[in-house]
PDB file of C-alpha atoms in Angstrom:
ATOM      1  CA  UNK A   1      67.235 114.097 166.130  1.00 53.00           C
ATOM      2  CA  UNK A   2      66.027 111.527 163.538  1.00 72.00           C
ATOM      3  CA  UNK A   3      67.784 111.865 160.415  1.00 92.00           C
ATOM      4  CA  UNK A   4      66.087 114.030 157.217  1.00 97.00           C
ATOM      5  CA  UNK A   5      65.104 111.181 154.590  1.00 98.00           C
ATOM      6  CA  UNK A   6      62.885 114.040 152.245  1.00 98.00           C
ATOM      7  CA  UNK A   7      63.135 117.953 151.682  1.00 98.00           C
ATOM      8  CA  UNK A   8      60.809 119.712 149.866  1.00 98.00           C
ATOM      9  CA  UNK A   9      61.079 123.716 149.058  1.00 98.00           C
ATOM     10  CA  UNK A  10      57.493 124.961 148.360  1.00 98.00           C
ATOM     11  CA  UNK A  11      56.564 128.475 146.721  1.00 96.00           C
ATOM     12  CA  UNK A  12      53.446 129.632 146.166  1.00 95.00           C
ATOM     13  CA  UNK A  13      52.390 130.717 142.542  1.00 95.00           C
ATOM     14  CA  UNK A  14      49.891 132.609 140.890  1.00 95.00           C
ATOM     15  CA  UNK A  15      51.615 130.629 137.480  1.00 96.00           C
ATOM     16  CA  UNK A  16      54.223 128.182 136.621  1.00 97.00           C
ATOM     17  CA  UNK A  17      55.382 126.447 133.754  1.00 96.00           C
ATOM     18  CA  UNK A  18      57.854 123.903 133.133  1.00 96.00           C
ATOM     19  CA  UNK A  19      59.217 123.203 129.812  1.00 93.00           C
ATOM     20  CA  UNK A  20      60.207 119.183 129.789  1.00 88.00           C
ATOM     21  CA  UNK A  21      62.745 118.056 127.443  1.00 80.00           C
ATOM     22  CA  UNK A  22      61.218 116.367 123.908  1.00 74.00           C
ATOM     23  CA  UNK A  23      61.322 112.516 123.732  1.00 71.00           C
ATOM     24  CA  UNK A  24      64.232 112.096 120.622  1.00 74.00           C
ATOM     25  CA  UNK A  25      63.209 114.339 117.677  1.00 74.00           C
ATOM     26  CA  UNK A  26      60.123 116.003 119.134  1.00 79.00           C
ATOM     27  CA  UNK A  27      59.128 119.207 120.427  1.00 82.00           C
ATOM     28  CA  UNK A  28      59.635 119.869 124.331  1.00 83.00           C
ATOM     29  CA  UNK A  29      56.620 119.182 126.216  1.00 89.00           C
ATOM     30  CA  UNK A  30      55.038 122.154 128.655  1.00 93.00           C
ATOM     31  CA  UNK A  31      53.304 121.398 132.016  1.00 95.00           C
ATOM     32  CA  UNK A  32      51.494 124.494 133.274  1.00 97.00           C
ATOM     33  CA  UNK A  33      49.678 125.424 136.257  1.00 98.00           C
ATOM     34  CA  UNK A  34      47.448 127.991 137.341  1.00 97.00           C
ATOM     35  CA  UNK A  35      47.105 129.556 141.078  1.00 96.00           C
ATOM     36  CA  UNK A  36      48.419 126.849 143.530  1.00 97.00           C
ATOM     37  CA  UNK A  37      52.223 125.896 144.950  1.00 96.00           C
ATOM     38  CA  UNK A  38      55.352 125.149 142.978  1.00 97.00           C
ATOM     39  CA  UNK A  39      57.060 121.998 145.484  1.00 98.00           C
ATOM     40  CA  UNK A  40      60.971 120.989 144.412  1.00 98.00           C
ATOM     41  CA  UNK A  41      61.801 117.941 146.407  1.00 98.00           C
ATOM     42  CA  UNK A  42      64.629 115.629 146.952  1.00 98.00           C
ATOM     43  CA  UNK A  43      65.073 112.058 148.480  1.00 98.00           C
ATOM     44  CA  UNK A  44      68.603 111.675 150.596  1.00 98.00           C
ATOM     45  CA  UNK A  45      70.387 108.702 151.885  1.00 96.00           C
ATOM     46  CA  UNK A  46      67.452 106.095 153.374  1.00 97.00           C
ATOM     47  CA  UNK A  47      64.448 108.237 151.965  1.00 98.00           C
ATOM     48  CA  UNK A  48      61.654 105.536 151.798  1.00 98.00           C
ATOM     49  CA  UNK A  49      57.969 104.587 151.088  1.00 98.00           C
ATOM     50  CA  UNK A  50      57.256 105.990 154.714  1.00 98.00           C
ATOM     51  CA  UNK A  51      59.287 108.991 153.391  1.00 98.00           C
ATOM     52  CA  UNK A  52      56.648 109.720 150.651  1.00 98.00           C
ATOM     53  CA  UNK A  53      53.626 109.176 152.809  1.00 98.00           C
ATOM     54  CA  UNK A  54      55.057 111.957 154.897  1.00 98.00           C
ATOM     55  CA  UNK A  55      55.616 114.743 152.209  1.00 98.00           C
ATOM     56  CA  UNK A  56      52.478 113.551 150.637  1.00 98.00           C
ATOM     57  CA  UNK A  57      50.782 114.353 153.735  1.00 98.00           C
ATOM     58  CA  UNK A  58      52.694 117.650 154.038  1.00 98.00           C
ATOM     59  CA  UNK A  59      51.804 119.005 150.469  1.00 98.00           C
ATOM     60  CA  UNK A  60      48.216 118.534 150.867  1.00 98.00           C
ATOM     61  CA  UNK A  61      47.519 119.756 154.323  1.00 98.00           C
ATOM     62  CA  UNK A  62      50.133 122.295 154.864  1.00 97.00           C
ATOM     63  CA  UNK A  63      48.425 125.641 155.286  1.00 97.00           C
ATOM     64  CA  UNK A  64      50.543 127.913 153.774  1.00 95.00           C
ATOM     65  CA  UNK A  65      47.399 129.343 150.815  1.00 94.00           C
ATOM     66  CA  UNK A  66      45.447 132.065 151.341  1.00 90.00           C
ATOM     67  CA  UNK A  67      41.760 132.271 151.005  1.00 89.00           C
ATOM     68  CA  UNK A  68      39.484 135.522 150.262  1.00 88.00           C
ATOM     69  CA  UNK A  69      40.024 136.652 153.402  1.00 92.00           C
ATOM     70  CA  UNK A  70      43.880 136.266 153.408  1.00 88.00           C
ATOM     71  CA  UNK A  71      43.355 132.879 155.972  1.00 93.00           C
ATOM     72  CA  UNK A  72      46.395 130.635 155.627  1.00 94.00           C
ATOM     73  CA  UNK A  73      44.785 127.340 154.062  1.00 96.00           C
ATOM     74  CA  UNK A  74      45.885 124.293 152.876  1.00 97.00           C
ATOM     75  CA  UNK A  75      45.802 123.558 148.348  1.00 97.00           C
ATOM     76  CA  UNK A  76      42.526 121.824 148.809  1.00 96.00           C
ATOM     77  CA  UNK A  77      40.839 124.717 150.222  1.00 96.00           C
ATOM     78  CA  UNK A  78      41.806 126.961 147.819  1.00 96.00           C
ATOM     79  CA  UNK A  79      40.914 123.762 144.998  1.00 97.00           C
ATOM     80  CA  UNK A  80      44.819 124.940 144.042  1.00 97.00           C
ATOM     81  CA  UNK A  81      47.305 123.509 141.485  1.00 98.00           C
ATOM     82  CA  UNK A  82      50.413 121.996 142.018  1.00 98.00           C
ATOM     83  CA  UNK A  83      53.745 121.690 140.206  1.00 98.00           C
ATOM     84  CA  UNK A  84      55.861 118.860 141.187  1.00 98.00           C
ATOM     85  CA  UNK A  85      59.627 119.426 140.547  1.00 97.00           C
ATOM     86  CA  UNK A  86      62.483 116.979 141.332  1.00 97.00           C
ATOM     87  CA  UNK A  87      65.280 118.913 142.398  1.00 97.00           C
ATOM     88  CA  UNK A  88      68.329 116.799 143.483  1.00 95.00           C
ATOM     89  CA  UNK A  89      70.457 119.526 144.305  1.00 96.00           C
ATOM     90  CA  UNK A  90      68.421 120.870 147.857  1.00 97.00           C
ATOM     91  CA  UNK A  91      70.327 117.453 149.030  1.00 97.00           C
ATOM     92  CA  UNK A  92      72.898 119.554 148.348  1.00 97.00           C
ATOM     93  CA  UNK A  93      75.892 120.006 151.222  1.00 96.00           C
ATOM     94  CA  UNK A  94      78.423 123.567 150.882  1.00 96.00           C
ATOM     95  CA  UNK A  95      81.865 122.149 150.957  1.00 96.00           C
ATOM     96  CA  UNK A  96      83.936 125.485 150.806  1.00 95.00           C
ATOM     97  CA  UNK A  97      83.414 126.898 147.658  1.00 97.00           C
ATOM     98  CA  UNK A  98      81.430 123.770 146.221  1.00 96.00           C
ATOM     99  CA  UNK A  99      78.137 121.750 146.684  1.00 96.00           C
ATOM    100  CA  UNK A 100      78.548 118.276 147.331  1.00 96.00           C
ATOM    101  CA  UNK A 101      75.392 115.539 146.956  1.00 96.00           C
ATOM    102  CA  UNK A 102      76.763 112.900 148.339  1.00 96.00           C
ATOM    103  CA  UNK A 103      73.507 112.334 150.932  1.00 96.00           C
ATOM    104  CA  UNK A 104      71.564 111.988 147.939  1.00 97.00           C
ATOM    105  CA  UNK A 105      69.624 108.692 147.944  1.00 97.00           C
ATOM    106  CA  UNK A 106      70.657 106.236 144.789  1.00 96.00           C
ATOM    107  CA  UNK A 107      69.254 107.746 141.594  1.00 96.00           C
ATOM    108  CA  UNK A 108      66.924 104.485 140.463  1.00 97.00           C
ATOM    109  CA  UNK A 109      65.149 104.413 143.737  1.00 98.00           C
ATOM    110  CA  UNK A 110      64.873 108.656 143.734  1.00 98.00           C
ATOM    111  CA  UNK A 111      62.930 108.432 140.374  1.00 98.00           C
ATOM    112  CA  UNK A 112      60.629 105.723 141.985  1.00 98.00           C
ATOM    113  CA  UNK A 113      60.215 107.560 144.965  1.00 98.00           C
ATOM    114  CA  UNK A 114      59.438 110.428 142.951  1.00 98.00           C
ATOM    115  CA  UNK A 115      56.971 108.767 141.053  1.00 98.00           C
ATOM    116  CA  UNK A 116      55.133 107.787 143.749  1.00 98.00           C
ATOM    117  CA  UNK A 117      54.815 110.921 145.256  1.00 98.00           C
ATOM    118  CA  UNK A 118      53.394 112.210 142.217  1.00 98.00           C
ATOM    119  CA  UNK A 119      50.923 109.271 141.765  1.00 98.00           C
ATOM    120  CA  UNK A 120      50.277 109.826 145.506  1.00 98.00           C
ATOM    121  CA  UNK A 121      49.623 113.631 145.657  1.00 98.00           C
ATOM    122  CA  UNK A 122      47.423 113.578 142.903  1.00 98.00           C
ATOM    123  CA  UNK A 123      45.153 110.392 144.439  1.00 98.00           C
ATOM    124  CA  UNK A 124      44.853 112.536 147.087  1.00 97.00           C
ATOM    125  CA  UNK A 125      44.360 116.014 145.483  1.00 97.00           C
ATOM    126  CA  UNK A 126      41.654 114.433 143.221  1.00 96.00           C
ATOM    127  CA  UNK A 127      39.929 112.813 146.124  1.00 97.00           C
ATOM    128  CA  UNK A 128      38.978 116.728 147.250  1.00 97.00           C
ATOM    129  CA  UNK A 129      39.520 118.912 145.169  1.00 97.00           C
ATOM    130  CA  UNK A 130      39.258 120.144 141.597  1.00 97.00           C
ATOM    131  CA  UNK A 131      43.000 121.573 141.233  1.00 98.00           C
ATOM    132  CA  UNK A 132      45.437 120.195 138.790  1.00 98.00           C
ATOM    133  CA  UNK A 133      49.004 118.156 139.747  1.00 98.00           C
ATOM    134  CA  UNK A 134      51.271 118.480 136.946  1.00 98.00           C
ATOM    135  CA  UNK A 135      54.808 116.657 137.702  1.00 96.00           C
ATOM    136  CA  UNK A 136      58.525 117.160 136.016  1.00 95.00           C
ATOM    137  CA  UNK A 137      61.009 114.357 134.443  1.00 93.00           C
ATOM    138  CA  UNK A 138      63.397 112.913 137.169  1.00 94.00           C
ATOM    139  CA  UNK A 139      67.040 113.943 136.340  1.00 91.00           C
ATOM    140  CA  UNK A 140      65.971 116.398 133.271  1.00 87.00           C
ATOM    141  CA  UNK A 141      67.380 119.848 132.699  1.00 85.00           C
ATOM    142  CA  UNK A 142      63.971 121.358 132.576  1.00 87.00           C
ATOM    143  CA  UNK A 143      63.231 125.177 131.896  1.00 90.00           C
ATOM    144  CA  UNK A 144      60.814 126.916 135.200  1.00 95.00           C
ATOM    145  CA  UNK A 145      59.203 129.986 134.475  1.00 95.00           C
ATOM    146  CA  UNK A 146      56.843 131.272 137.437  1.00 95.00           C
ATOM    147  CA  UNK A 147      54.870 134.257 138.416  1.00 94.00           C
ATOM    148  CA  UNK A 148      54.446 134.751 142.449  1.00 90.00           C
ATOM    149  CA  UNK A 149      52.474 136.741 144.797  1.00 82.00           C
ATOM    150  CA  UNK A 150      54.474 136.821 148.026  1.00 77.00           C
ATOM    151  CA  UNK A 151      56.585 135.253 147.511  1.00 72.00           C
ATOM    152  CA  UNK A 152      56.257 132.333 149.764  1.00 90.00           C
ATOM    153  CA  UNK A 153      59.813 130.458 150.099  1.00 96.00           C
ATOM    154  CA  UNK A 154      59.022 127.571 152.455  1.00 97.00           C
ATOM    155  CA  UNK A 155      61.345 124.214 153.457  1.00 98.00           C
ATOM    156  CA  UNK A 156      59.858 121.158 154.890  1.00 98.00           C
ATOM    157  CA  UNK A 157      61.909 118.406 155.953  1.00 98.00           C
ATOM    158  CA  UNK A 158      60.842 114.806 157.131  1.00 97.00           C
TER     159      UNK A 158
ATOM    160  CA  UNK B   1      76.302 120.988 165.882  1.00 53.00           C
ATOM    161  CA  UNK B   2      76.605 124.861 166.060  1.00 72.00           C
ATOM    162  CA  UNK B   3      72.836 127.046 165.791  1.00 92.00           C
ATOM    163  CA  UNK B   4      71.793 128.060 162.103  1.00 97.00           C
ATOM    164  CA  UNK B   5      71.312 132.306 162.160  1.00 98.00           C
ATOM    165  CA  UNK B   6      70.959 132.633 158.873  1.00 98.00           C
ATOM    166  CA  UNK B   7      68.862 130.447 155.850  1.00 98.00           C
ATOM    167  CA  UNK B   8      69.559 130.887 152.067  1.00 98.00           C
ATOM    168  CA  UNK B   9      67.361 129.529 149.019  1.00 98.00           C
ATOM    169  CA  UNK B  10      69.368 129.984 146.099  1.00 97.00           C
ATOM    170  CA  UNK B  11      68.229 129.662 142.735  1.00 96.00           C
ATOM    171  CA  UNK B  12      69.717 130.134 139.371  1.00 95.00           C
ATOM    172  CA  UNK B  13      67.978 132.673 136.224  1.00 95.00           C
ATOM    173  CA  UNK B  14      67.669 133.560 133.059  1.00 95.00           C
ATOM    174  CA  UNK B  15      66.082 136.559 134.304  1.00 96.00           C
ATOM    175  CA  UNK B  16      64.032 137.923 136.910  1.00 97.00           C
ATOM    176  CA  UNK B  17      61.743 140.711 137.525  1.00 96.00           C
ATOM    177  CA  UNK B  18      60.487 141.694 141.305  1.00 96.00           C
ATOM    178  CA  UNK B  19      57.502 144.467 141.763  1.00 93.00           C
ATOM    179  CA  UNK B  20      57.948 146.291 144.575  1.00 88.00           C
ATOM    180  CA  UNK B  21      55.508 148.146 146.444  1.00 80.00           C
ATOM    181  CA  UNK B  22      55.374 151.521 145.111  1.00 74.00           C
ATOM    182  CA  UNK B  23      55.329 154.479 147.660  1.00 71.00           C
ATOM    183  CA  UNK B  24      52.051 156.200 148.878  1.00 74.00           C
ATOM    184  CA  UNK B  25      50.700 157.176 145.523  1.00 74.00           C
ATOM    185  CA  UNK B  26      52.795 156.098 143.470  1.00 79.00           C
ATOM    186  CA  UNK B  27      53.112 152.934 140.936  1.00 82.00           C
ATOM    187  CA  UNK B  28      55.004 150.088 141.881  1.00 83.00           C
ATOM    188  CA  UNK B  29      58.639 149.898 141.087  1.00 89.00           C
ATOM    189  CA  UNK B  30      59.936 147.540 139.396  1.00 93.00           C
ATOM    190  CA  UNK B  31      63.494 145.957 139.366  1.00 95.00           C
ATOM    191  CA  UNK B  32      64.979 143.608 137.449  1.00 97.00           C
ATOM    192  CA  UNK B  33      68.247 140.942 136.584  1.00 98.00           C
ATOM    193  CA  UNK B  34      69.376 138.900 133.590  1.00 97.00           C
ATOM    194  CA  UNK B  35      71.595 135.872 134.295  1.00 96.00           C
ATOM    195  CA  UNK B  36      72.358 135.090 137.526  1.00 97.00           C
ATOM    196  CA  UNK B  37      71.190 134.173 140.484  1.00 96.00           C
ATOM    197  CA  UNK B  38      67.983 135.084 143.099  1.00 97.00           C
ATOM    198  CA  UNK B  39      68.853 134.651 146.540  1.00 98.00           C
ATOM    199  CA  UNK B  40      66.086 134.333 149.248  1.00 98.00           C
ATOM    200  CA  UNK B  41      67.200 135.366 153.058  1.00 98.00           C
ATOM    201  CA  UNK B  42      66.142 134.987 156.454  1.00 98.00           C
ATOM    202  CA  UNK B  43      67.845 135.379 159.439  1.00 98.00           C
ATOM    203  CA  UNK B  44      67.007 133.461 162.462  1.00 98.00           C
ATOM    204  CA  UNK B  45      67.360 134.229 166.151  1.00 96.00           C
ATOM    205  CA  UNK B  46      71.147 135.283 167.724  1.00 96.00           C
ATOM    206  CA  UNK B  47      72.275 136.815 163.801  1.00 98.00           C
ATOM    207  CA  UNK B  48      74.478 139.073 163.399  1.00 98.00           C
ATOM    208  CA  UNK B  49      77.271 140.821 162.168  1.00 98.00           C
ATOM    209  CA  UNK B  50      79.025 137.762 161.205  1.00 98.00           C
ATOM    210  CA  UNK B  51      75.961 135.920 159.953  1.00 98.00           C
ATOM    211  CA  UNK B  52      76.360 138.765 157.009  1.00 98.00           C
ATOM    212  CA  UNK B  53      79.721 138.514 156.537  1.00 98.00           C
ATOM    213  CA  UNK B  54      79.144 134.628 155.954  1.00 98.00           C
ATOM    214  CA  UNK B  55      76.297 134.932 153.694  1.00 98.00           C
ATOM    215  CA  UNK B  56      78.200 137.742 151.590  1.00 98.00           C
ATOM    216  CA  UNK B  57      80.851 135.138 151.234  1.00 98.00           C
ATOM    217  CA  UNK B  58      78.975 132.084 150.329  1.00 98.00           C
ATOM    218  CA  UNK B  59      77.490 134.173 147.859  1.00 98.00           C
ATOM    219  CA  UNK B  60      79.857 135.747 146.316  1.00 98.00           C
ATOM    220  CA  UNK B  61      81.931 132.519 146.211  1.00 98.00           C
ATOM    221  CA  UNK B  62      79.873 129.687 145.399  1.00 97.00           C
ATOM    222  CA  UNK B  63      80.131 127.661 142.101  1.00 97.00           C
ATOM    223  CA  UNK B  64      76.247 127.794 140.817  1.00 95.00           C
ATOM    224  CA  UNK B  65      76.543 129.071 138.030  1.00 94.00           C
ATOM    225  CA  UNK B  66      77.685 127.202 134.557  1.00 90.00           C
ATOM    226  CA  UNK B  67      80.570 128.903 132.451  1.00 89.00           C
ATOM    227  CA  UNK B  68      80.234 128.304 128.715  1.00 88.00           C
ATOM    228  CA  UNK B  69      82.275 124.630 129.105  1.00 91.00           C
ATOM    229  CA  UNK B  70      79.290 123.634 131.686  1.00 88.00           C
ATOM    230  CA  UNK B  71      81.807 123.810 134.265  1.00 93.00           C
ATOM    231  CA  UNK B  72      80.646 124.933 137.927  1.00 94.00           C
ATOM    232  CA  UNK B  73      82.009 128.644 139.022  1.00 96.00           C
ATOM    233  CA  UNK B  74      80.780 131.391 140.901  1.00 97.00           C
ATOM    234  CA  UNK B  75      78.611 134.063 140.019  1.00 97.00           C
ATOM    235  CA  UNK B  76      81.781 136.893 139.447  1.00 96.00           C
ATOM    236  CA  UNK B  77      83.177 134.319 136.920  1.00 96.00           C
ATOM    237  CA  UNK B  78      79.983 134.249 134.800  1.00 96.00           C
ATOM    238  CA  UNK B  79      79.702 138.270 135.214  1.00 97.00           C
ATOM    239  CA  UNK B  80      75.886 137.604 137.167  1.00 97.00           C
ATOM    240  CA  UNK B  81      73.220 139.399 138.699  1.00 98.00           C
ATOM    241  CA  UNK B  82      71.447 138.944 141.605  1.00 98.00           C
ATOM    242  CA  UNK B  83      68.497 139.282 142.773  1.00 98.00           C
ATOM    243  CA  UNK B  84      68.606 139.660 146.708  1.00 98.00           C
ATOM    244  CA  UNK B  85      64.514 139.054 148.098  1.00 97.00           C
ATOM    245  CA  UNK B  86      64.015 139.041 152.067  1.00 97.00           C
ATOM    246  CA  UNK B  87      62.102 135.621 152.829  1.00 97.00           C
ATOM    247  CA  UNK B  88      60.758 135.330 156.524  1.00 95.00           C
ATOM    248  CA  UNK B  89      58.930 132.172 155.527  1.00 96.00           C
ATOM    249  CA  UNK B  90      62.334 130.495 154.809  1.00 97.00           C
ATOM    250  CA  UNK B  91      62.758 130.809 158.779  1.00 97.00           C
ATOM    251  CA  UNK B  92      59.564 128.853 159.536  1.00 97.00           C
ATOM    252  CA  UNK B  93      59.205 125.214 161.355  1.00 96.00           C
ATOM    253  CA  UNK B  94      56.111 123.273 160.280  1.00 96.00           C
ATOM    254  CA  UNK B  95      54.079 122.234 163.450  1.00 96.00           C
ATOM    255  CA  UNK B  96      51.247 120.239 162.621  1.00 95.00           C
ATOM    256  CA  UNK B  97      49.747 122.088 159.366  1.00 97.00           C
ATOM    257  CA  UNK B  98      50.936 125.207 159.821  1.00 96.00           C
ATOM    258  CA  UNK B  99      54.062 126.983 159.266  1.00 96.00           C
ATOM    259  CA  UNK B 100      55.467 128.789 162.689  1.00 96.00           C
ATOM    260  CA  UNK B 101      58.018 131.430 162.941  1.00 96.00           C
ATOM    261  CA  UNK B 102      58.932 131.908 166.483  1.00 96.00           C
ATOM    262  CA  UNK B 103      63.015 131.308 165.448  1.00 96.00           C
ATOM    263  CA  UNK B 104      62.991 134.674 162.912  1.00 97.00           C
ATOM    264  CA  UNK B 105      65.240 137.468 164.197  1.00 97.00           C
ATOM    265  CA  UNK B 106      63.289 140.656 165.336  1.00 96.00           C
ATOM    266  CA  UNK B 107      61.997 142.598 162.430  1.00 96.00           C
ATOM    267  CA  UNK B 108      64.217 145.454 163.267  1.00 97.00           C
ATOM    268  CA  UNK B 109      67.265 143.574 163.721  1.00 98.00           C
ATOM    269  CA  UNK B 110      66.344 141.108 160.270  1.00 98.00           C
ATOM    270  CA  UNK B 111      65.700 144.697 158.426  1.00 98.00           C
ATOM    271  CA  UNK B 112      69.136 146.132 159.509  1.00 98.00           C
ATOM    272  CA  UNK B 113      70.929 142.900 158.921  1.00 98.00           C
ATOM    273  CA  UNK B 114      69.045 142.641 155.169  1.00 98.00           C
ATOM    274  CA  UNK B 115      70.468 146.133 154.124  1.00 98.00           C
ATOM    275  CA  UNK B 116      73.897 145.609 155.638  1.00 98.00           C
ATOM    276  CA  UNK B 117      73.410 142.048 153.313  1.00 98.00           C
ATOM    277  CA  UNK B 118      72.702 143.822 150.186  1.00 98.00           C
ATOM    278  CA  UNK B 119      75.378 146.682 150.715  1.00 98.00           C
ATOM    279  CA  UNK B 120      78.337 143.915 151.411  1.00 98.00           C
ATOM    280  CA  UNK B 121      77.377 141.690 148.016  1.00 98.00           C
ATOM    281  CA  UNK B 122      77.026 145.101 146.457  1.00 98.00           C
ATOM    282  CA  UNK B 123      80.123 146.086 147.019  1.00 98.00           C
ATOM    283  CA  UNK B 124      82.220 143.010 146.614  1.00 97.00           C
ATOM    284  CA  UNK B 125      80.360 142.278 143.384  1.00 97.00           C
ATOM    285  CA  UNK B 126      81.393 145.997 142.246  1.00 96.00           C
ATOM    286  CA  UNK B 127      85.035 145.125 143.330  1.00 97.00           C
ATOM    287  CA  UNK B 128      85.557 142.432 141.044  1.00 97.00           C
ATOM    288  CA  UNK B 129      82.639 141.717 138.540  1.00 97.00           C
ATOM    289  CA  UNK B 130      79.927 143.813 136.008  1.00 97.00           C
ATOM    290  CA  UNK B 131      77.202 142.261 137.467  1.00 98.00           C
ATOM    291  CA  UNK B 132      74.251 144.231 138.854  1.00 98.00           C
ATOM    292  CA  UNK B 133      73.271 143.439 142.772  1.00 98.00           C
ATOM    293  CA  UNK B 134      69.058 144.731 143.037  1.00 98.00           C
ATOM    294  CA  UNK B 135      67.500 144.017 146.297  1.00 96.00           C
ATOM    295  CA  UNK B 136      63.642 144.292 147.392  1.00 95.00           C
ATOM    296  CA  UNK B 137      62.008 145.613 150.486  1.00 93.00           C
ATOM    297  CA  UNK B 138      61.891 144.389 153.586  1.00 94.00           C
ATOM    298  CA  UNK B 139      58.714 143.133 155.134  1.00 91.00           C
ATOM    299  CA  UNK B 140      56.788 144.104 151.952  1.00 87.00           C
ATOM    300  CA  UNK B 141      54.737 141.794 149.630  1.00 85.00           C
ATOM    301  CA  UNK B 142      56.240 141.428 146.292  1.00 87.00           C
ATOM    302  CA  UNK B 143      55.437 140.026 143.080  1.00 90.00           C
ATOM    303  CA  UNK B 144      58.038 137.979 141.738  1.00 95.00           C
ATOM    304  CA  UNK B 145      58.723 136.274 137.889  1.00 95.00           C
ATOM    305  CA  UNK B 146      61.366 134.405 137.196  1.00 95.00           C
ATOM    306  CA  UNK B 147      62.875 131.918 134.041  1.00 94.00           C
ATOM    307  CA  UNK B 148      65.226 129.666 134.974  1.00 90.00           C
ATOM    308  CA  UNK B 149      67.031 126.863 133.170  1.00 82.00           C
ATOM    309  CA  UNK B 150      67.658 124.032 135.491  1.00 77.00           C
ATOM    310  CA  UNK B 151      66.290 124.803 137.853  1.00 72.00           C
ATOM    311  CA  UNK B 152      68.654 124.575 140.589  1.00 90.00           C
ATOM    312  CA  UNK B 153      67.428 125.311 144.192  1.00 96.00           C
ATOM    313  CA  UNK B 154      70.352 124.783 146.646  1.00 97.00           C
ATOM    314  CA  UNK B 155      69.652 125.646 150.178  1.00 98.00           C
ATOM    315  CA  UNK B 156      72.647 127.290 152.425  1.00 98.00           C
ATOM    316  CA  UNK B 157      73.002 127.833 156.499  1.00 98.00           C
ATOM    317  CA  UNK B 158      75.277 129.380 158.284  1.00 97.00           C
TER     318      UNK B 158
END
């Protein structure tokens, strides 16, 4: 088995905000999204360009939306939003008691990987679709509220 | 490597709120947690007995939650809820663009295992902590809000 590079939880939403932490003396920022999928991912140990052409692939085709009819779709279909979260600890390992990140890639080339996922789901969102892509801060303590219908807990790995 | 039977998504709360379906005729009920932690389960093909007694452990015991020094301990030291949800999806393998399933337990098995879940965090919780345990139904769609401050998302196997 080839080794996991990316992991990506992804919950559907009906609403999801993330409140960003200010830049030095101002207000926190607040990305919001309407109906669409909330996606944390993380980049471990040799997670690459090839890496983020993967779960960009993933995020826009996966059919895990539902249509009128309750037909599992993929975002585009559905013209959905996205929220892009990135959430180091689903590298995460259980050690007895404790988590241990140690198959976490390097924290300089995460946030660039991160930022190119972003840059590269939204190219491809806007290519087809009217939905929104709305992205976190990499390494941020960041405040999530959502509202789900399902919900929809799903892991993808590459 | 030994086979996975059972699949956690763990993530931490301010608070959470899950609408349950309400019986024939009735209004959906409603139950709810403060600080803590919502746990999403699935168990996979071969669980059993012991797959619950390891999930009641790791969730009982592991250090997610912050005390007031921003240290890592478990959810009895902070005096937490949690929010148990049942989460087929978590089971799924992504073939091509859709999510498939074919490694879930049987739905009568996953049901019995669920409740047997929720009774053993229940009752250790009760043993040594004031924190409420609420759980959802099984096999139902449910409408789930949360707030979280992190977020973490850690993802546990046994």
């Amino acid at each position: 088995m080839s080794e996991v590079t990316g992991r990506l939880v992804i919950q559907q939403c009906l609403s999801a905000s993330l409140k960003l932490p200010g830049a030095s003396g101002k207000d926190p920022e607040l990305v919001d999204i309407g109906r669409g999928m909330v996606v944390f991912v993380c980049f471990l140990d040799k997670a690459s360009e090839e890496t983020v052409e993967k779960l960009t692939k993933h995020i826009t085709n996966i059919r895990l939306c539902e249509d009128d009819s309750r037909r599992r779709v993929s975002i585009c279909d559905v013209q959905g939003d996205i929220l892009i979260i990135p959430q180091a600890t689903l590298g995460g390992k259980l050690k007895g008691k404790a988590m241990q990140y140690h198959m976490n890639v390097d924290k300089t080339l995460g946030e660039a990987l991160y930022h190119r996922l972003c840059q590269g789901v939204r190219t491809a969102i806007e290519a087809v679709s009217s939905g929104n892509v709305k992205c976190g801060v990499y390494g941020a303590r960041q405040i999530l509220s959502t509202d789900t219908n399902g919900p929809y807990t799903h892991i993808v790995e590459v």
